[in-house]
mmCIF file with all atom_site columns, C-alpha atoms in Angstrom:
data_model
loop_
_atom_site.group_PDB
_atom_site.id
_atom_site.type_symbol
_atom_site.label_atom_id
_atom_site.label_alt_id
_atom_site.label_comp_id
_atom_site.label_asym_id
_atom_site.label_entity_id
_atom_site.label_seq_id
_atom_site.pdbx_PDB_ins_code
_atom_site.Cartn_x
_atom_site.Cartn_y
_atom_site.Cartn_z
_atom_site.occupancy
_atom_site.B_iso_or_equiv
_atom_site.pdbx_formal_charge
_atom_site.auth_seq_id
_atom_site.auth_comp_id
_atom_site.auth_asym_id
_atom_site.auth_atom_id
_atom_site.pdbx_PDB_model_num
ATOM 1   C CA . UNK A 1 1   ? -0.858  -13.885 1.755   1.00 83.00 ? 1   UNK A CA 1
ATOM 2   C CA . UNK A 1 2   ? 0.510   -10.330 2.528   1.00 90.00 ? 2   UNK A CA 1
ATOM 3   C CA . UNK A 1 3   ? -2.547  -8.727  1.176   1.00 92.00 ? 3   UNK A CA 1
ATOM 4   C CA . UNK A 1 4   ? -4.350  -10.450 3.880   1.00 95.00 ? 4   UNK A CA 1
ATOM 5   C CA . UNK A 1 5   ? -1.891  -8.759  6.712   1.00 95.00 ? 5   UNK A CA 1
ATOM 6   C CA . UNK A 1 6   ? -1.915  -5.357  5.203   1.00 92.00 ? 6   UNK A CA 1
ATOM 7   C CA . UNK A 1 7   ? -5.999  -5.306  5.593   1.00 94.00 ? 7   UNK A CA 1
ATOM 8   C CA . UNK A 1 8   ? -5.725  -6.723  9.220   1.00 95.00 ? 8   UNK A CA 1
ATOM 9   C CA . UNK A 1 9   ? -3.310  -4.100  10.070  1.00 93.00 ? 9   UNK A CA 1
ATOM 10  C CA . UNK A 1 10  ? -5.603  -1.342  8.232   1.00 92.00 ? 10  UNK A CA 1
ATOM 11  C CA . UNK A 1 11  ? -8.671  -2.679  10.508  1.00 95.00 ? 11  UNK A CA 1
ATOM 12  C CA . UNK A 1 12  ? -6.415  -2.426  12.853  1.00 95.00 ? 12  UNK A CA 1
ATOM 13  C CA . UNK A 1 13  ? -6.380  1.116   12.979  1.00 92.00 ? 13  UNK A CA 1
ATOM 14  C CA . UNK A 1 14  ? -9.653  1.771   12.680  1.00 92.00 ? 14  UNK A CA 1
ATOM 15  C CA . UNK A 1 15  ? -13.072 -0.025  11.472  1.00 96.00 ? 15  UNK A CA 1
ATOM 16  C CA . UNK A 1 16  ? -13.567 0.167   7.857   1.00 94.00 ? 16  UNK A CA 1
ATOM 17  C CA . UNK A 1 17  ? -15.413 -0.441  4.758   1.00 95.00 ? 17  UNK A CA 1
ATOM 18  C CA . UNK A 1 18  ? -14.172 -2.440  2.060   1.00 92.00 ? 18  UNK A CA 1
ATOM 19  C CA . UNK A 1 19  ? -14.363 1.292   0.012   1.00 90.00 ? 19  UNK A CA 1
ATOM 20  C CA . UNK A 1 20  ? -12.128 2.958   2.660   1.00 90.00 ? 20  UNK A CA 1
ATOM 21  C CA . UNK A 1 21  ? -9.477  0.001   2.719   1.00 91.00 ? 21  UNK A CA 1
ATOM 22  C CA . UNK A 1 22  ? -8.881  0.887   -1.408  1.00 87.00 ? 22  UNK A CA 1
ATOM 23  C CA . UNK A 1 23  ? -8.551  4.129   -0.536  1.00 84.00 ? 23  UNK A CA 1
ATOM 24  C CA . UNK A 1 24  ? -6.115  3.843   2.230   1.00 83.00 ? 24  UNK A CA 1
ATOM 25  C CA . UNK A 1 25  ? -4.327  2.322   -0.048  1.00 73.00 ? 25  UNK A CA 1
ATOM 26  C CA . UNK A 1 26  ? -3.248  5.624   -1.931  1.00 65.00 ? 26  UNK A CA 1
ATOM 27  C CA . UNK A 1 27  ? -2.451  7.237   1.688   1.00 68.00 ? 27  UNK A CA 1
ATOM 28  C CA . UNK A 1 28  ? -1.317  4.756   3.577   1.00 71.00 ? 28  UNK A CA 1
ATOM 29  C CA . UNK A 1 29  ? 2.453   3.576   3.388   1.00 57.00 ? 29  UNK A CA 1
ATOM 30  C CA . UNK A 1 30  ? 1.402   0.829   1.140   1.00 58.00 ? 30  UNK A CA 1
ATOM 31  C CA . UNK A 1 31  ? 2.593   2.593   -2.191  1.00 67.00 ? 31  UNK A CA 1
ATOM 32  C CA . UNK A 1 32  ? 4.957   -1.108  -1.975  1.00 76.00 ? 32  UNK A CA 1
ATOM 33  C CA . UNK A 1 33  ? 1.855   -3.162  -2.667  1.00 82.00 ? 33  UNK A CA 1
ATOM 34  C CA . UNK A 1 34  ? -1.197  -2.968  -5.008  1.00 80.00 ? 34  UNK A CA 1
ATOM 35  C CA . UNK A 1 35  ? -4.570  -4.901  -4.574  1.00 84.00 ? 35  UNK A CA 1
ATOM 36  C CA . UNK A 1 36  ? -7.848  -4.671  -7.142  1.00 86.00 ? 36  UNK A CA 1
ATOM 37  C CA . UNK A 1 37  ? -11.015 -4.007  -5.893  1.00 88.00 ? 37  UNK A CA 1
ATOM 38  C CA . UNK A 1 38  ? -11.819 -7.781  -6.311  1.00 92.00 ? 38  UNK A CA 1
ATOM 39  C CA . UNK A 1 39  ? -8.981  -8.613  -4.763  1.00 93.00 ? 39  UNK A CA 1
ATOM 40  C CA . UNK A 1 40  ? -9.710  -6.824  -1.593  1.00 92.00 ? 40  UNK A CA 1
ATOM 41  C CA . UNK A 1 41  ? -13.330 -7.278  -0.941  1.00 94.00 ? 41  UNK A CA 1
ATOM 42  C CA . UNK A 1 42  ? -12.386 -11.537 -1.727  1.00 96.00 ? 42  UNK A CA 1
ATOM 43  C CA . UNK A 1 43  ? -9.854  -11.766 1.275   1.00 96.00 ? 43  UNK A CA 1
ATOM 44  C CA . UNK A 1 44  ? -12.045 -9.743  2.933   1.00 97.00 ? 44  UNK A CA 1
ATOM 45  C CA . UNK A 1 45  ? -14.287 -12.335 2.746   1.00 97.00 ? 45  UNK A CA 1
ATOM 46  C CA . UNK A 1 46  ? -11.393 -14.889 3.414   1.00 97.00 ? 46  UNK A CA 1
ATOM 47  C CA . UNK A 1 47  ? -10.991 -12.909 6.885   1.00 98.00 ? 47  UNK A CA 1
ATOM 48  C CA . UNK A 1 48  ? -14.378 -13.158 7.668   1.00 97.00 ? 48  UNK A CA 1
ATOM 49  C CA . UNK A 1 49  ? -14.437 -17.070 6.962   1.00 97.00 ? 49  UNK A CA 1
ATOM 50  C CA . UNK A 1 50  ? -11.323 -17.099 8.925   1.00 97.00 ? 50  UNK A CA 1
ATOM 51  C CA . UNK A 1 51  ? -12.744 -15.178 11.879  1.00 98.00 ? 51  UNK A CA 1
ATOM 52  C CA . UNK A 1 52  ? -9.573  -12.832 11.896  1.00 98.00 ? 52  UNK A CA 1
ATOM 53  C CA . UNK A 1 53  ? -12.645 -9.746  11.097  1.00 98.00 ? 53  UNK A CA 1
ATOM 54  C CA . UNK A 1 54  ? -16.218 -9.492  11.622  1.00 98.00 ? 54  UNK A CA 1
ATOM 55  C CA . UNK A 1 55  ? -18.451 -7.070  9.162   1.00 96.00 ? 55  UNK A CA 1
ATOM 56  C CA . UNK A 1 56  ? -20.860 -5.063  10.496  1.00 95.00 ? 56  UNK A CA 1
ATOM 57  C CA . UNK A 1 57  ? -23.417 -3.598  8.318   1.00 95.00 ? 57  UNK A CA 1
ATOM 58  C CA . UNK A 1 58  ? -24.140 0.163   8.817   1.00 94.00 ? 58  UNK A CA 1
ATOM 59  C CA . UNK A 1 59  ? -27.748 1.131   7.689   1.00 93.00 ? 59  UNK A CA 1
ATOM 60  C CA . UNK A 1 60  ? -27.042 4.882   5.778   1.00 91.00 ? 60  UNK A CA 1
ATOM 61  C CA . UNK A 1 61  ? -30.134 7.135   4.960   1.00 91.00 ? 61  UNK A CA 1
ATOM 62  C CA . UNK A 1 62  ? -28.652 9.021   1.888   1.00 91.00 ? 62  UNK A CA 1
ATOM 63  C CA . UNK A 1 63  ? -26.261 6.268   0.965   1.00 90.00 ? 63  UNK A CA 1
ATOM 64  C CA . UNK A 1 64  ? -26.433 2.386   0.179   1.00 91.00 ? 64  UNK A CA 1
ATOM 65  C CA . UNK A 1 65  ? -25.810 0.620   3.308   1.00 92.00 ? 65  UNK A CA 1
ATOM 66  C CA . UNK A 1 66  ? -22.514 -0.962  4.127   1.00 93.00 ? 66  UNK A CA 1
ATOM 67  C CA . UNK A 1 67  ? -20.562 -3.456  5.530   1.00 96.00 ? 67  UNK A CA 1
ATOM 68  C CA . UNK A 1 68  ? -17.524 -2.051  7.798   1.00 97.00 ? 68  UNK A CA 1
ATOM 69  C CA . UNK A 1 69  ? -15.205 -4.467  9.042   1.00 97.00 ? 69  UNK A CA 1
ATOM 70  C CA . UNK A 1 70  ? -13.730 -4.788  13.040  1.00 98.00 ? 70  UNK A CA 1
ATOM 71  C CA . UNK A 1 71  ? -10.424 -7.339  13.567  1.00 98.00 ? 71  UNK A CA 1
ATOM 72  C CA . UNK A 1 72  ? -11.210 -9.975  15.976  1.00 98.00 ? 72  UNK A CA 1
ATOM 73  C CA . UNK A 1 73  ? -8.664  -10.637 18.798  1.00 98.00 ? 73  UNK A CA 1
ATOM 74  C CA . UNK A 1 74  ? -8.102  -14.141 16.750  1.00 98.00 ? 74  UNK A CA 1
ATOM 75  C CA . UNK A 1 75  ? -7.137  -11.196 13.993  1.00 98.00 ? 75  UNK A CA 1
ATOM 76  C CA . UNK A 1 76  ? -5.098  -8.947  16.799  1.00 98.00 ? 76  UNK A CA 1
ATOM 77  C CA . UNK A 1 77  ? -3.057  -12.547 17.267  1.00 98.00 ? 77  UNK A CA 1
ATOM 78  C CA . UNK A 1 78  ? -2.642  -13.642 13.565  1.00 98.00 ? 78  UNK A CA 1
ATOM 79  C CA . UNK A 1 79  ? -1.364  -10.035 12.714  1.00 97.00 ? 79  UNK A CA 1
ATOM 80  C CA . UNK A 1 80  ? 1.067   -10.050 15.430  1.00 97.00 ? 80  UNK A CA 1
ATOM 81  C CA . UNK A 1 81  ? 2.604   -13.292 14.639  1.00 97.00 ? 81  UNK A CA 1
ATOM 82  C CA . UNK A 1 82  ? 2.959   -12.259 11.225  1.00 96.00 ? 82  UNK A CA 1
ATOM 83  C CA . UNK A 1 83  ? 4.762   -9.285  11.971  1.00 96.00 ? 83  UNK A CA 1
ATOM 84  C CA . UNK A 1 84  ? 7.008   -11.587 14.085  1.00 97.00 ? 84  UNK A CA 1
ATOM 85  C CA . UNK A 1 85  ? 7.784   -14.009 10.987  1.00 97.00 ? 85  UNK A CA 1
ATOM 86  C CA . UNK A 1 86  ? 11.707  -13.398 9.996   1.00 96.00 ? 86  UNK A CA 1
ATOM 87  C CA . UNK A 1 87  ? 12.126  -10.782 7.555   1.00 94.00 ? 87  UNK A CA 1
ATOM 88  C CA . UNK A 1 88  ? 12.163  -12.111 3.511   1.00 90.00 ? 88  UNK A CA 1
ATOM 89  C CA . UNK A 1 89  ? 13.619  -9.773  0.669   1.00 89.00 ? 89  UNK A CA 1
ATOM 90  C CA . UNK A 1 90  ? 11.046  -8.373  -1.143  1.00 84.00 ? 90  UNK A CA 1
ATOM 91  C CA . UNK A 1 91  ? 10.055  -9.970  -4.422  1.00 81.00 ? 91  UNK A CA 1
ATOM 92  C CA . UNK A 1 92  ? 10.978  -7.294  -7.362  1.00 81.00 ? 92  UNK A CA 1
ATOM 93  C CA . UNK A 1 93  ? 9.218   -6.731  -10.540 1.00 85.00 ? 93  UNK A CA 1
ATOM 94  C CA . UNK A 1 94  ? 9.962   -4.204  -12.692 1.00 91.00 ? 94  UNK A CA 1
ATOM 95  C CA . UNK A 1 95  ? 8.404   -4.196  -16.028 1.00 92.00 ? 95  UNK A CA 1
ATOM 96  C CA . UNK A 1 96  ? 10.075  -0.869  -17.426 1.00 95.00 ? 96  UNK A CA 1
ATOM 97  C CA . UNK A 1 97  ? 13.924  -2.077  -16.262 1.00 95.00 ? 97  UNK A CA 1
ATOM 98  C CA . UNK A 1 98  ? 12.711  -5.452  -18.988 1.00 94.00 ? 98  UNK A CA 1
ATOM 99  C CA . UNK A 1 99  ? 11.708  -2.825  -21.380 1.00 94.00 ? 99  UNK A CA 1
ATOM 100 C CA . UNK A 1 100 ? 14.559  -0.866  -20.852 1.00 95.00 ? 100 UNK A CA 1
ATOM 101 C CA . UNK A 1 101 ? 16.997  -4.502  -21.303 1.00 95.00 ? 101 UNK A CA 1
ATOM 102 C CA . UNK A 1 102 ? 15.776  -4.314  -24.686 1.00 95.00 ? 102 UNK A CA 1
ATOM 103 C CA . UNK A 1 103 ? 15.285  -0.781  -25.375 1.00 95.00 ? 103 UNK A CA 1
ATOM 104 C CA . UNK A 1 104 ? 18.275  -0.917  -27.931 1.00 94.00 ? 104 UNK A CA 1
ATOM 105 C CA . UNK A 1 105 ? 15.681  -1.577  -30.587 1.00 95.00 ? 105 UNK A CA 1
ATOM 106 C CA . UNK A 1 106 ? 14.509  2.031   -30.180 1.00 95.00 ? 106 UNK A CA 1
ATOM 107 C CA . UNK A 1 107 ? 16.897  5.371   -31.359 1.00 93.00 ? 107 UNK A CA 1
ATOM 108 C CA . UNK A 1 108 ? 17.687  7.579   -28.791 1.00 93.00 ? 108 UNK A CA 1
ATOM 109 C CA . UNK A 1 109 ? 14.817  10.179  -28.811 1.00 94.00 ? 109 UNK A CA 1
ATOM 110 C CA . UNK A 1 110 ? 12.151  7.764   -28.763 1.00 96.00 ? 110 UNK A CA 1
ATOM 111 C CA . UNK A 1 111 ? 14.358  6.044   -25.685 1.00 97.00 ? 111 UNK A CA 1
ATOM 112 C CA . UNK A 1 112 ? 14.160  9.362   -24.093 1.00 96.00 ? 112 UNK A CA 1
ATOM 113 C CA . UNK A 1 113 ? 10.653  10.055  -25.042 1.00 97.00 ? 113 UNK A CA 1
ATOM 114 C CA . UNK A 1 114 ? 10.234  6.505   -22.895 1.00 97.00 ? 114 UNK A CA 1
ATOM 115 C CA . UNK A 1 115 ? 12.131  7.780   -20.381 1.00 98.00 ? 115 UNK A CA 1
ATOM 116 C CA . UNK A 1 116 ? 10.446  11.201  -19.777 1.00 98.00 ? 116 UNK A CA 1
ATOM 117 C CA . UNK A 1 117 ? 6.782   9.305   -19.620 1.00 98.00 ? 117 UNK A CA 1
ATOM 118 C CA . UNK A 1 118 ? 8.644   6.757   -16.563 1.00 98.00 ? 118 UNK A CA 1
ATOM 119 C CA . UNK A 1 119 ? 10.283  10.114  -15.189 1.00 98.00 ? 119 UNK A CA 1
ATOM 120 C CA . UNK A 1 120 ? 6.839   11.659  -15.571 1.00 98.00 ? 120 UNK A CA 1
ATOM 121 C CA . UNK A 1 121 ? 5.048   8.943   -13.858 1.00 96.00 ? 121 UNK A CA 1
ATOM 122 C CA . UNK A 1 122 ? 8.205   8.730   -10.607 1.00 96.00 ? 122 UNK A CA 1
ATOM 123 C CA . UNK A 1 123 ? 7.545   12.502  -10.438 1.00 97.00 ? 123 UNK A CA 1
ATOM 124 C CA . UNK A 1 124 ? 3.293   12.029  -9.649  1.00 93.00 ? 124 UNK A CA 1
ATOM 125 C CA . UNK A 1 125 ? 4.505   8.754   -7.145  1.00 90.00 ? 125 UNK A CA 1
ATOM 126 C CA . UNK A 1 126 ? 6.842   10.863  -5.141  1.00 93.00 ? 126 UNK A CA 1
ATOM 127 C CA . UNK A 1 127 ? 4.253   14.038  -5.132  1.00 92.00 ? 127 UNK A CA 1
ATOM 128 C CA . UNK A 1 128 ? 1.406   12.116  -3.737  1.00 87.00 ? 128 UNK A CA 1
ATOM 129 C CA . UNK A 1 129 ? 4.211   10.447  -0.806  1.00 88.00 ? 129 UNK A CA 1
ATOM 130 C CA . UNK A 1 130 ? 5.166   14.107  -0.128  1.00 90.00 ? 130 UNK A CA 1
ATOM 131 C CA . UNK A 1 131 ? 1.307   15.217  -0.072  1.00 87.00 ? 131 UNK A CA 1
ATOM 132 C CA . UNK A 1 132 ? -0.529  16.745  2.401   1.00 82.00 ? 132 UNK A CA 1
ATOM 133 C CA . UNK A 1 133 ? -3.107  14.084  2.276   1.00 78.00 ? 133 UNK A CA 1
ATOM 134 C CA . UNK A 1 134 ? 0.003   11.324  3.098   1.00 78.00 ? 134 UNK A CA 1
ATOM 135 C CA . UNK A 1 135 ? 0.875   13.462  6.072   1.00 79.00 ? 135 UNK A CA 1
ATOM 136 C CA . UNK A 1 136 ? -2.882  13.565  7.399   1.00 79.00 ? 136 UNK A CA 1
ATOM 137 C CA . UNK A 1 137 ? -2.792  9.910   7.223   1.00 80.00 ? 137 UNK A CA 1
ATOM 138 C CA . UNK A 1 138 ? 0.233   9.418   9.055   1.00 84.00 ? 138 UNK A CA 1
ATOM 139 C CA . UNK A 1 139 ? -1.503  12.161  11.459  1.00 83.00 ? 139 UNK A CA 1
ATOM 140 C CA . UNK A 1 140 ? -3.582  8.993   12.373  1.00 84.00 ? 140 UNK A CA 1
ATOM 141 C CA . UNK A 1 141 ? -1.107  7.203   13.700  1.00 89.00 ? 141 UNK A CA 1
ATOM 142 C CA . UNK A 1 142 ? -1.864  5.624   17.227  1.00 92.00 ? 142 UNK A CA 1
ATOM 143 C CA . UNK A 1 143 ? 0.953   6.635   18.923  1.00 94.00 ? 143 UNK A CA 1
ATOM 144 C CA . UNK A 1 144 ? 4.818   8.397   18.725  1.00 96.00 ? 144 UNK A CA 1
ATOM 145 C CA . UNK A 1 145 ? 6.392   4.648   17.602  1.00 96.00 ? 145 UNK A CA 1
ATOM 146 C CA . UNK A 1 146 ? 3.584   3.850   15.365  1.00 93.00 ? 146 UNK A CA 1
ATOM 147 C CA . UNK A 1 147 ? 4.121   7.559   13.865  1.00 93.00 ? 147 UNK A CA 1
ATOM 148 C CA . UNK A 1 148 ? 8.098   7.153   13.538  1.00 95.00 ? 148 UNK A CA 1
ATOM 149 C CA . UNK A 1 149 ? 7.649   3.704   12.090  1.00 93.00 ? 149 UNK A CA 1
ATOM 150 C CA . UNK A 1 150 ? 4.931   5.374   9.062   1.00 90.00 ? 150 UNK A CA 1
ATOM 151 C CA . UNK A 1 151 ? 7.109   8.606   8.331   1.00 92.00 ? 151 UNK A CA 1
ATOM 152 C CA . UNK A 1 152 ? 10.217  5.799   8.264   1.00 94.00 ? 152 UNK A CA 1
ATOM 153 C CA . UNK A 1 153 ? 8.385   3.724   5.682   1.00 91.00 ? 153 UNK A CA 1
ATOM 154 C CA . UNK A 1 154 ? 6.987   6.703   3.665   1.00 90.00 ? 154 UNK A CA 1
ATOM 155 C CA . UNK A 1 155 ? 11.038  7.735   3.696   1.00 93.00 ? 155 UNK A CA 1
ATOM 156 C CA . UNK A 1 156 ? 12.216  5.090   2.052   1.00 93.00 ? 156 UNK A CA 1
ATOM 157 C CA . UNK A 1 157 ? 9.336   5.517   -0.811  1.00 91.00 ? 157 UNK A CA 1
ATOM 158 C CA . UNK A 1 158 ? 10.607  8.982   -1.388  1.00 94.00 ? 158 UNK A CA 1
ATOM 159 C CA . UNK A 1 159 ? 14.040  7.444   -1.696  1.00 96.00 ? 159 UNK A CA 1
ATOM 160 C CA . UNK A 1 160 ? 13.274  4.701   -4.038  1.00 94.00 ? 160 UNK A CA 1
ATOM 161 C CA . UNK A 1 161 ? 11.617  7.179   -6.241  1.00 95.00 ? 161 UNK A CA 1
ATOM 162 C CA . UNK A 1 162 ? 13.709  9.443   -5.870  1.00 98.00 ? 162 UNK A CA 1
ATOM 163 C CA . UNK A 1 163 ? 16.897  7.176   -6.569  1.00 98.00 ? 163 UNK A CA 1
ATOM 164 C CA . UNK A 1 164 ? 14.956  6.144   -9.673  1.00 97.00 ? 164 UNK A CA 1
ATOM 165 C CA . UNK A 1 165 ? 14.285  9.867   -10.727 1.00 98.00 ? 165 UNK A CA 1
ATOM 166 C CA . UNK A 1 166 ? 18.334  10.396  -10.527 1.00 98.00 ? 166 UNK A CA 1
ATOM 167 C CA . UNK A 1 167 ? 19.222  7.038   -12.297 1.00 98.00 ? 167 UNK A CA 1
ATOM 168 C CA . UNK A 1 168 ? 16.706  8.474   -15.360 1.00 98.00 ? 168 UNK A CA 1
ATOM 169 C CA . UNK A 1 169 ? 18.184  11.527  -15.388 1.00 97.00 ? 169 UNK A CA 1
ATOM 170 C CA . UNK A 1 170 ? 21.671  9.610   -15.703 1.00 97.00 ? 170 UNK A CA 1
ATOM 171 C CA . UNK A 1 171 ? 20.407  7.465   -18.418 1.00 97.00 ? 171 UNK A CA 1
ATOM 172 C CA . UNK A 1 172 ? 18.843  10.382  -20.244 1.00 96.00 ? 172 UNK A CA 1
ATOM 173 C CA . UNK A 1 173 ? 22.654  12.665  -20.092 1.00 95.00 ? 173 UNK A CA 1
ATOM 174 C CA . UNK A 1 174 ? 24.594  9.395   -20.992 1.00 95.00 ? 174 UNK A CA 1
ATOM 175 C CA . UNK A 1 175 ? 22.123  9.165   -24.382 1.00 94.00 ? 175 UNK A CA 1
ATOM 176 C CA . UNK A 1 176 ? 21.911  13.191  -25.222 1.00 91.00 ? 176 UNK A CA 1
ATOM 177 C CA . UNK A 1 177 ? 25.688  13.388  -24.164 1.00 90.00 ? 177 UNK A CA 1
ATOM 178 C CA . UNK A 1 178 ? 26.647  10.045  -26.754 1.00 84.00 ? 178 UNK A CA 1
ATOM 179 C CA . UNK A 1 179 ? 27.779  8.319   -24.517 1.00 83.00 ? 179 UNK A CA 1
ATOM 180 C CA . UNK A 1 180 ? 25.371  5.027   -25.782 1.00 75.00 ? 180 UNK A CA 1
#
């Protein structure tokens, strides 16, 4: 159901293929949710059906043509009321935490080995929130409160991976210092 919101609110901002949606998805402040390609062009289509977007295909001389989608006012409406709907705790999954639950099966350098790939992988997250390409999309912002409320979402992805980034580093002294 969110998935649905998040590409109303992209269309939002500005008309755009189903391509350009997965894409905004690495610059946007959407590093909090993940789609597939088949999961985004199928609500797409669910939007459509809905009348919440309309596609528009765009005829392209040295590319196939495509379909670029526009948010209705039905879509303006539906988006609005969502963003109204009380606030809910987000749902949390976090498959290396259940690794790491049972990670006393492993000796301590190939623990830490684990936890330099994780560390590894935090470190590329928080570089691409920090990017320049982030900032140009937050450049695109419609507006000074639209603008404060994407640099105040992109914040608190620095600080979750940065919080994580600290708590590996703990883990890692505690093991190397015998502590576990």
């Amino acid at each position: 159901m969110v998935l649905k919101f998040i590409l109303l609110g992209l269309i939002d901002i500005a008309p755009m293929s189903g391509y350009d949606i997965v894409k905004a998805f690495d610059y946007a402040a959407l590093f909090y949710w993940h789609a597939t390609h088949t999961q985004v062009y199928r609500t797409l289509k669910d939007l459509e059906k809905e009348g919440w977007i309309r596609g528009e295909v765009v005829r392209q001389t040295d590319n196939p043509n495509k379909k670029v989608f526009h948010i209705t006012d039905a879509g303006k409406e539906a988006l609005a009321g969502w963003v109204r709907e009380e606030p809910e705790l987000p749902g949390f999954k976090h498959p290396f935490l259940i690794k790491f639950t049972y990670a006393a099966l492993l000796g301590d350098e190939e623990l830490i080995d684990q936890l330099d790939l994780y560390e590894g992988k935090l470190k590329e997250k928080l570089t691409l929130l920090t990017s320049e390409e982030k900032r140009g999309f937050i450049m695109m912002a419609r507006g000074h409160r639209e603008k404060f409320l994407w640099e105040m979402t992109n914040e608190n992805g620095i600080m979750y991976y940065q919080n994580e980034i600290a708590w590996v580093r703990k883990v890692k002294d505690a093991l190397m210092g015998g502590e576990a």
